[in-house]
């Protein structure tokens, strides 16, 4: 069995490459390294079943031989990344998804799209069920990511309906863990890095906005359960994969201060435009259909992420 992982040198993609190799797949990782890093996959370079190709997936994808699964994870994902690279983000969600689907079609491979809770925008329904259509501002700064992913879902469904390929869509909610970039600007990495450096923790707005944080190994369990399920119409519908334990950003800051033992103060900054007020996955479908539930609680997950950041060169 051979799997192609686009974005495989990123945070989530590299954990996915590890798991697919453990599951017995040969893995071809395609990444242009705009937000990823070969450090995330360096430990795999000696494995003859793993291959890395530096390539922009918005350009034609040529892969030799049989491919059983194409997992499309390439895309800037942190708000500071996609705000800095708006055109690349739109291109990888549209042209990149088209190329990845084209590869899956040519190889008669199963296709799995990494979508996002951002397709729900600033949701007016909480928790979010997969049947909710969302509340996205298409012309706001976050629209480049949200609309790219919404387009990617539409393109995936069109390829399924028109070309009959076997597709899966995972809507990933805020995920954290080892291999996040310390400077990726996301709230978990920012707070841990700030706490370890004794610098103020920067809360945007009042900190009353909520998020639901999923540890990366739980996310990978959910993705592989979805990938491995036999084809059916049910499997082609999007699945929320996330941890339904919802908390405020302020509560997260206090938790990280407690777990690091840091004396850092808390400071507030302006809330970014269109920052969602609430976010929490309804995971009923994933738990009933895939038998999946997250297993790692916030304390254990944050502790292991703190250990990862502590070991990084300063
Ligand atoms: P990441 O930035 O660490 O990884 C993305 C990878 O894609 C990077 O290695 C980057 O170099 C690569 N990439 C970007 N554009 C590319 C292109 N044109 N060609 C080839 N490679 C390209 O981000 P992540 O957190 O690992 O996210 C991975 C995927 O999961 C993304 O599709 C993201 O939208 C999705 N997702 C992640 C989260 C999360 O909380 N981490 C939440 C929702 C969705
Ligand atoms: N946030 C914050 N301080 C930071 C970074 C982020 O208060 O230093 C807030 C951000 O405004 C958002 C939440 O934390 O409300 C999650 O931000 P992140 O960038 O991790 O992901 P998002 O869910 O917005 O994509």
PDB file of C-alpha atoms and ligand atoms in Angstrom, residues 79 82 118 142 174 185-188 190-191 194 202-204 209 211 249 271-272 275-276 279, ligand 2:
ATOM      1  CA  UNK A  79      -3.742  32.632  11.056  1.00  0.00           C
ATOM      2  CA  UNK A  82      -2.348  32.548   5.917  1.00  0.00           C
ATOM      3  CA  UNK A 118     -12.945  27.429   9.889  1.00  0.00           C
ATOM      4  CA  UNK A 142      -9.598  35.101   7.189  1.00  0.00           C
ATOM      5  CA  UNK A 174      -7.660  23.384  16.885  1.00  0.00           C
ATOM      6  CA  UNK A 185       1.486  32.461  16.245  1.00  0.00           C
ATOM      7  CA  UNK A 186      -1.140  29.964  17.381  1.00  0.00           C
ATOM      8  CA  UNK A 187      -2.422  30.361  20.877  1.00  0.00           C
ATOM      9  CA  UNK A 188      -0.968  27.175  22.403  1.00  0.00           C
ATOM     10  CA  UNK A 190       2.495  31.445  21.796  1.00  0.00           C
ATOM     11  CA  UNK A 191       1.434  30.927  25.405  1.00  0.00           C
ATOM     12  CA  UNK A 194       5.918  33.152  26.351  1.00  0.00           C
ATOM     13  CA  UNK A 202      -0.722  37.871  25.053  1.00  0.00           C
ATOM     14  CA  UNK A 203      -4.494  37.433  25.227  1.00  0.00           C
ATOM     15  CA  UNK A 204      -6.304  38.856  22.203  1.00  0.00           C
ATOM     16  CA  UNK A 209     -13.643  33.577  23.119  1.00  0.00           C
ATOM     17  CA  UNK A 211     -11.718  27.042  21.492  1.00  0.00           C
ATOM     18  CA  UNK A 249      -8.593  31.533  25.843  1.00  0.00           C
ATOM     19  CA  UNK A 271      -8.831  40.938  18.942  1.00  0.00           C
ATOM     20  CA  UNK A 272      -8.055  40.043  15.286  1.00  0.00           C
ATOM     21  CA  UNK A 275     -11.861  36.037  15.199  1.00  0.00           C
ATOM     22  CA  UNK A 276     -14.545  33.374  15.947  1.00  0.00           C
ATOM     23  CA  UNK A 279     -15.719  26.967  18.565  1.00  0.00           C
TER      24      UNK A 279
HETATM   25  N1  LIG B   2      -4.961  34.145  20.650  1.00  0.00           N
HETATM   26  C1  LIG B   2      -4.584  34.867  21.780  1.00  0.00           C
HETATM   27  N2  LIG B   2      -3.266  35.106  21.983  1.00  0.00           N
HETATM   28  C2  LIG B   2      -2.295  34.674  21.146  1.00  0.00           C
HETATM   29  C3  LIG B   2      -2.666  33.927  20.008  1.00  0.00           C
HETATM   30  C4  LIG B   2      -4.010  33.691  19.785  1.00  0.00           C
HETATM   31  O1  LIG B   2      -5.434  35.279  22.582  1.00  0.00           O
HETATM   32  O2  LIG B   2      -1.113  34.955  21.424  1.00  0.00           O
HETATM   33  C5  LIG B   2      -6.392  33.850  20.444  1.00  0.00           C
HETATM   34  C6  LIG B   2      -6.931  34.129  19.046  1.00  0.00           C
HETATM   35  O3  LIG B   2      -7.360  35.467  18.928  1.00  0.00           O
HETATM   36  C7  LIG B   2      -8.073  33.135  18.963  1.00  0.00           C
HETATM   37  C8  LIG B   2      -7.575  31.941  19.788  1.00  0.00           C
HETATM   38  O4  LIG B   2      -6.535  32.443  20.616  1.00  0.00           O
HETATM   39  O5  LIG B   2      -9.215  33.665  19.585  1.00  0.00           O
HETATM   40  C9  LIG B   2      -7.024  30.796  18.937  1.00  0.00           C
HETATM   41  O6  LIG B   2      -6.076  31.337  18.063  1.00  0.00           O
HETATM   42  P1  LIG B   2      -5.203  30.444  17.076  1.00  0.00           P
HETATM   43  O7  LIG B   2      -4.381  31.386  16.256  1.00  0.00           O
HETATM   44  O8  LIG B   2      -4.484  29.404  17.845  1.00  0.00           O
HETATM   45  O9  LIG B   2      -6.249  29.653  16.171  1.00  0.00           O
HETATM   46  P2  LIG B   2      -7.666  30.006  15.514  1.00  0.00           P
HETATM   47  O10 LIG B   2      -8.608  29.179  16.271  1.00  0.00           O
HETATM   48  O11 LIG B   2      -7.960  31.476  15.656  1.00  0.00           O
HETATM   49  O12 LIG B   2      -7.480  29.586  14.106  1.00  0.00           O
END
